PDB file of C-alpha atoms in Angstrom:
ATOM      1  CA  UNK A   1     -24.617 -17.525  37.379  1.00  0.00           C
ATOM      2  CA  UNK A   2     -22.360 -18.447  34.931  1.00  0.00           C
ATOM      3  CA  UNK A   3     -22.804 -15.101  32.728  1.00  0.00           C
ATOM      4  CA  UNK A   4     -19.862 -13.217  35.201  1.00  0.00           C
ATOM      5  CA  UNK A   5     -17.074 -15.353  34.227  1.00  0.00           C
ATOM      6  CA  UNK A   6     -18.234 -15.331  30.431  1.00  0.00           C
ATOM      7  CA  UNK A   7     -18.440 -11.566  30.561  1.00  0.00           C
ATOM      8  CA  UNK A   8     -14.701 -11.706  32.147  1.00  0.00           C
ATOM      9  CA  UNK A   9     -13.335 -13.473  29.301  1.00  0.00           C
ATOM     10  CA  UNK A  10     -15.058 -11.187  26.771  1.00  0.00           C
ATOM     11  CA  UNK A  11     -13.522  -8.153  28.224  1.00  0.00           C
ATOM     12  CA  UNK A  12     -10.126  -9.976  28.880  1.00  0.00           C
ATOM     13  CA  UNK A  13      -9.954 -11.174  25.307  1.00  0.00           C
ATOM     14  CA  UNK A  14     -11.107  -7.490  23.709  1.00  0.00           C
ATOM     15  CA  UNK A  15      -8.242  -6.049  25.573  1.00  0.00           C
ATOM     16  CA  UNK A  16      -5.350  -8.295  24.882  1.00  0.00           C
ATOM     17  CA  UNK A  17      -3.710  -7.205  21.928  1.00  0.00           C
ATOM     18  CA  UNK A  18      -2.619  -3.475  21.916  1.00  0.00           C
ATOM     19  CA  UNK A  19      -0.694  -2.913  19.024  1.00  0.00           C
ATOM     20  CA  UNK A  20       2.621  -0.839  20.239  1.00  0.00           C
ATOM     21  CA  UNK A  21       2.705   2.667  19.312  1.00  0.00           C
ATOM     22  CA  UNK A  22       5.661   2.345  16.648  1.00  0.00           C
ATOM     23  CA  UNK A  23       2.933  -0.378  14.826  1.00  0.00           C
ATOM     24  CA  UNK A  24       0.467   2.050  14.441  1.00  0.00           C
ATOM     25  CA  UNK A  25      -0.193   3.236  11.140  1.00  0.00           C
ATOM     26  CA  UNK A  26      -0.453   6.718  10.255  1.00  0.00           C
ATOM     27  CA  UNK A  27      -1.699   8.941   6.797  1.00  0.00           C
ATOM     28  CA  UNK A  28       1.482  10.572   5.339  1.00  0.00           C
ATOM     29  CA  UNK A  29       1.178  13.778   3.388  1.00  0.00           C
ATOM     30  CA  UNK A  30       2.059  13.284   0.142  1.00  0.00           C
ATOM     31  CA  UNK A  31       3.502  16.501  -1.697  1.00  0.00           C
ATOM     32  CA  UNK A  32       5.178  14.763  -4.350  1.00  0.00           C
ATOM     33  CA  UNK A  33       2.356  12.819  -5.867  1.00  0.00           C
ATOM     34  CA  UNK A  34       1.717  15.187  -8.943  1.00  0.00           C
ATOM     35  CA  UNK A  35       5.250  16.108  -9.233  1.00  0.00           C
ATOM     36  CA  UNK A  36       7.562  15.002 -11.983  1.00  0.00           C
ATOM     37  CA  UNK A  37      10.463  13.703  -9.820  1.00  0.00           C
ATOM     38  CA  UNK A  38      13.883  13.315 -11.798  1.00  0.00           C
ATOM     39  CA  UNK A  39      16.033  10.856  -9.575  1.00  0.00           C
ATOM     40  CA  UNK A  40      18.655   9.291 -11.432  1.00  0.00           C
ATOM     41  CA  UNK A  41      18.819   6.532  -8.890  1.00  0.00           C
ATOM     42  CA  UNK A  42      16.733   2.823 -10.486  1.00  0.00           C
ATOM     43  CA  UNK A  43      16.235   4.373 -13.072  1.00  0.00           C
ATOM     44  CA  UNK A  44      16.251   0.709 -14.549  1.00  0.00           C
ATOM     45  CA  UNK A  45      13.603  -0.555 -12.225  1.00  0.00           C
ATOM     46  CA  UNK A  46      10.112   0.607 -13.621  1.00  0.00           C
ATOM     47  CA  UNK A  47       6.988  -0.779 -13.483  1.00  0.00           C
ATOM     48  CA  UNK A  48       5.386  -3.704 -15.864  1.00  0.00           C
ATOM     49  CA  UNK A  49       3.190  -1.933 -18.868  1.00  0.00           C
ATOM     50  CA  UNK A  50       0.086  -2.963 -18.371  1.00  0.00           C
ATOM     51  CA  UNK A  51      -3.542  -1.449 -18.983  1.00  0.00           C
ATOM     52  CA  UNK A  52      -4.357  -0.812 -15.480  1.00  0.00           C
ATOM     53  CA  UNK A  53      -4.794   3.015 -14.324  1.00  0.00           C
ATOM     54  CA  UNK A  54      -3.507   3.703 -10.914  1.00  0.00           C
ATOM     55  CA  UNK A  55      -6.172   6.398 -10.014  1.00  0.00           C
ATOM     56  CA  UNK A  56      -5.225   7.382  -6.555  1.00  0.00           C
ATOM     57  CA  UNK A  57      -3.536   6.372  -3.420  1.00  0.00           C
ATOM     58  CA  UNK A  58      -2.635   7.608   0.003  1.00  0.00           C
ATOM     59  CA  UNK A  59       0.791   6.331   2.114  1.00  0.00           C
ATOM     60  CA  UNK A  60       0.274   5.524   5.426  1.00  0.00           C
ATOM     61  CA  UNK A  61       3.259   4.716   7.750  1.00  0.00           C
ATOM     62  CA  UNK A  62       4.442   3.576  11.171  1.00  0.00           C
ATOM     63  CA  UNK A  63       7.597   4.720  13.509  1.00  0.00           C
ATOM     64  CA  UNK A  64       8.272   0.760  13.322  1.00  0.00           C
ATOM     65  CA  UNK A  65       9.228   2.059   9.412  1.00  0.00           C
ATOM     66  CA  UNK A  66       6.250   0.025   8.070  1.00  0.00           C
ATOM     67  CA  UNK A  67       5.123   1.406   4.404  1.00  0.00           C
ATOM     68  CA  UNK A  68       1.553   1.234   3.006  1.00  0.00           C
ATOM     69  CA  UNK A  69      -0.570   2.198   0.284  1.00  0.00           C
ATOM     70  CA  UNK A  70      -4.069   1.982  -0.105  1.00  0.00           C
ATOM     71  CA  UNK A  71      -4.382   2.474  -3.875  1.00  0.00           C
ATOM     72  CA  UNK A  72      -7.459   2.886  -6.652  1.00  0.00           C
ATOM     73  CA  UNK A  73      -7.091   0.790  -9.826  1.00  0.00           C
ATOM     74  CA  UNK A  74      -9.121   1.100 -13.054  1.00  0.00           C
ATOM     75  CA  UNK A  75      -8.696  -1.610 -15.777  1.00  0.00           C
ATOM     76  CA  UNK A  76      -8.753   0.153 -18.853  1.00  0.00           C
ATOM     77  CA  UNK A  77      -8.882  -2.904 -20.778  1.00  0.00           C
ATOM     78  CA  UNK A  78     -11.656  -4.511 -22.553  1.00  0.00           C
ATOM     79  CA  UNK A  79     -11.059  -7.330 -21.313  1.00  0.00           C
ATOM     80  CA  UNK A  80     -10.041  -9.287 -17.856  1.00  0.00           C
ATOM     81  CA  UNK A  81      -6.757  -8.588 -16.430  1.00  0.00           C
ATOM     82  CA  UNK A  82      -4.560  -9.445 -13.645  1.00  0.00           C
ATOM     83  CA  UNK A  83      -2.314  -6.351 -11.500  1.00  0.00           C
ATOM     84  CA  UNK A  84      -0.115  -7.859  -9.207  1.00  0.00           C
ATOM     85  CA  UNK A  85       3.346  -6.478  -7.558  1.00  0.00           C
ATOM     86  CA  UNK A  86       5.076  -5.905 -11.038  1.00  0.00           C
ATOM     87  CA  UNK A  87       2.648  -3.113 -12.243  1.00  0.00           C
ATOM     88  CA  UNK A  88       3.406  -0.684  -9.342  1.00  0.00           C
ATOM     89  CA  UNK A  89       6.484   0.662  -7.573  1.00  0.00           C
ATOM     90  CA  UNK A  90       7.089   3.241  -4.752  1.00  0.00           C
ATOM     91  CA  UNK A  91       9.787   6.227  -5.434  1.00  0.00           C
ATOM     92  CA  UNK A  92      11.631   6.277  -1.952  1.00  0.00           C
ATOM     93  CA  UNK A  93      13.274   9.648  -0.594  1.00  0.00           C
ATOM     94  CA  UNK A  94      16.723   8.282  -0.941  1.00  0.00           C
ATOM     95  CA  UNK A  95      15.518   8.333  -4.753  1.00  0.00           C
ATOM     96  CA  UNK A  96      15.588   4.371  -4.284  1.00  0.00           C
ATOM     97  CA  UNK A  97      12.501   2.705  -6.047  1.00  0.00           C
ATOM     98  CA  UNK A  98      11.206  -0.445  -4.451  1.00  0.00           C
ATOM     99  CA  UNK A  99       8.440  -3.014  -5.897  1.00  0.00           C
ATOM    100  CA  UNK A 100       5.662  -3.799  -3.303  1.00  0.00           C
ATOM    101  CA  UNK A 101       5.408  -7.176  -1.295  1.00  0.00           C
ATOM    102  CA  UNK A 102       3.505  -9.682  -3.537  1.00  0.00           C
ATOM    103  CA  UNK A 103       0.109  -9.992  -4.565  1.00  0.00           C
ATOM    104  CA  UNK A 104      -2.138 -10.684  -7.401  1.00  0.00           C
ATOM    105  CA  UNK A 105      -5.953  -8.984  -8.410  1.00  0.00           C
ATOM    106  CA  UNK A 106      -8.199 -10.080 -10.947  1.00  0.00           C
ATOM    107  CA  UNK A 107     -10.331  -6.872 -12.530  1.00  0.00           C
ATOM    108  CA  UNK A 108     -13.171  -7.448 -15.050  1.00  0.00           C
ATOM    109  CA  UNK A 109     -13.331  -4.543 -17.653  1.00  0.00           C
ATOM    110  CA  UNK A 110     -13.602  -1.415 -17.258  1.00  0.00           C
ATOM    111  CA  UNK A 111     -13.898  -2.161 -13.021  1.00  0.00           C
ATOM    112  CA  UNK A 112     -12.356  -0.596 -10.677  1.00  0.00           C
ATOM    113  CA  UNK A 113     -11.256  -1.384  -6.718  1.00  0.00           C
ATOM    114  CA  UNK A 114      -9.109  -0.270  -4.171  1.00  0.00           C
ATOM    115  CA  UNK A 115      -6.986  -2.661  -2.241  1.00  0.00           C
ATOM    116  CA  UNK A 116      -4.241  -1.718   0.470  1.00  0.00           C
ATOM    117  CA  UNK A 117      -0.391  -3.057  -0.627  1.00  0.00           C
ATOM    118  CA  UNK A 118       2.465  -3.080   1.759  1.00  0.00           C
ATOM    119  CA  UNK A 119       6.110  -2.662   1.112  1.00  0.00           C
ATOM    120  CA  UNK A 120       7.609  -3.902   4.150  1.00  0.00           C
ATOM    121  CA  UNK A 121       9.528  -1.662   6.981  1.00  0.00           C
ATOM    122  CA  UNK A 122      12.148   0.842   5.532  1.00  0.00           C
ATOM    123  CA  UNK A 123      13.275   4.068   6.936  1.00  0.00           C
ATOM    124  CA  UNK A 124      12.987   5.775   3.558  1.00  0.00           C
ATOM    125  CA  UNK A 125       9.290   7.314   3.437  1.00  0.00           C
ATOM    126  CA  UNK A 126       7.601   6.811   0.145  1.00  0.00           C
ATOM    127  CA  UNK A 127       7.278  10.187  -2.234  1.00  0.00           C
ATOM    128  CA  UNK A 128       5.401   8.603  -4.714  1.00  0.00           C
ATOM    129  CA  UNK A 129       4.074   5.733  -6.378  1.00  0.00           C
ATOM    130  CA  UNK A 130       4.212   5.326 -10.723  1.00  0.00           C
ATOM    131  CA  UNK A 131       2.548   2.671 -12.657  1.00  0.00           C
ATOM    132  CA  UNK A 132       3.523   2.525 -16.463  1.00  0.00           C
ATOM    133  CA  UNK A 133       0.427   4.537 -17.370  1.00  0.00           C
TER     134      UNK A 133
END
């Protein structure tokens, strides 16, 4: 029959890709994230002011050095508005601060989503992430 060889290929192709285990991403604990940090370093580099509430968010990272954050947004606003890149950055443990990798979300008012945003491979871990509310 010709089920066998289609079963073969099924299993072949669920198999293939096995992400290495540097790739694999991993919850950090986060014991800065209500914590007033005073690094001196970027001080200059804050986020855009905007009416969007960064509600919560948990890191996640990889050996690799890979950097993630799956945040909560509210809009506050009463009307539409977009959050992209500018509105968020990450406070890095060399006291470094570091805008995410681009992208752009439209939120209606007074909604709220969570979305994952990536800030590329560093070997800094992320302490904490500020938005200029």
């Amino acid at each position: 029959m010709k089920v066998w060889p289609l079963f073969a290929l099924f299993s072949l192709s669920v198999f293939a890709y096995e992400p290495e285990n540097d790739q694999v991403l991993r919850f950090e604990h986060s014991p800065f994230k209500d914590v007033q940090l005073q690094c001196e370093r970027d001080k200059h580099i804050v986020p855009k002011r905007s009416e969007l509430q960064l509600d919560n968010y948990a890191l996640l990272a990889a050996d690799n050095g890979e950097r993630v954050a799956i945040i909560t947004l509210t809009n506050t606003a009463g009307g539409q508005r977009i959050f992209n890149q500018d509105h968020i950055v990450a406070v890095m443990a060399d006291c470094a601060r570091l805008f995410p990798q681009a992208f752009e979300i439209r939120l209606a008012p007074r909604q709220q989503t969570s979305l994952q945003i990536h800030f590329g491979r560093t070997l800094q871990p992320v302490l904490q992430l500020i938005s200029s509310q």
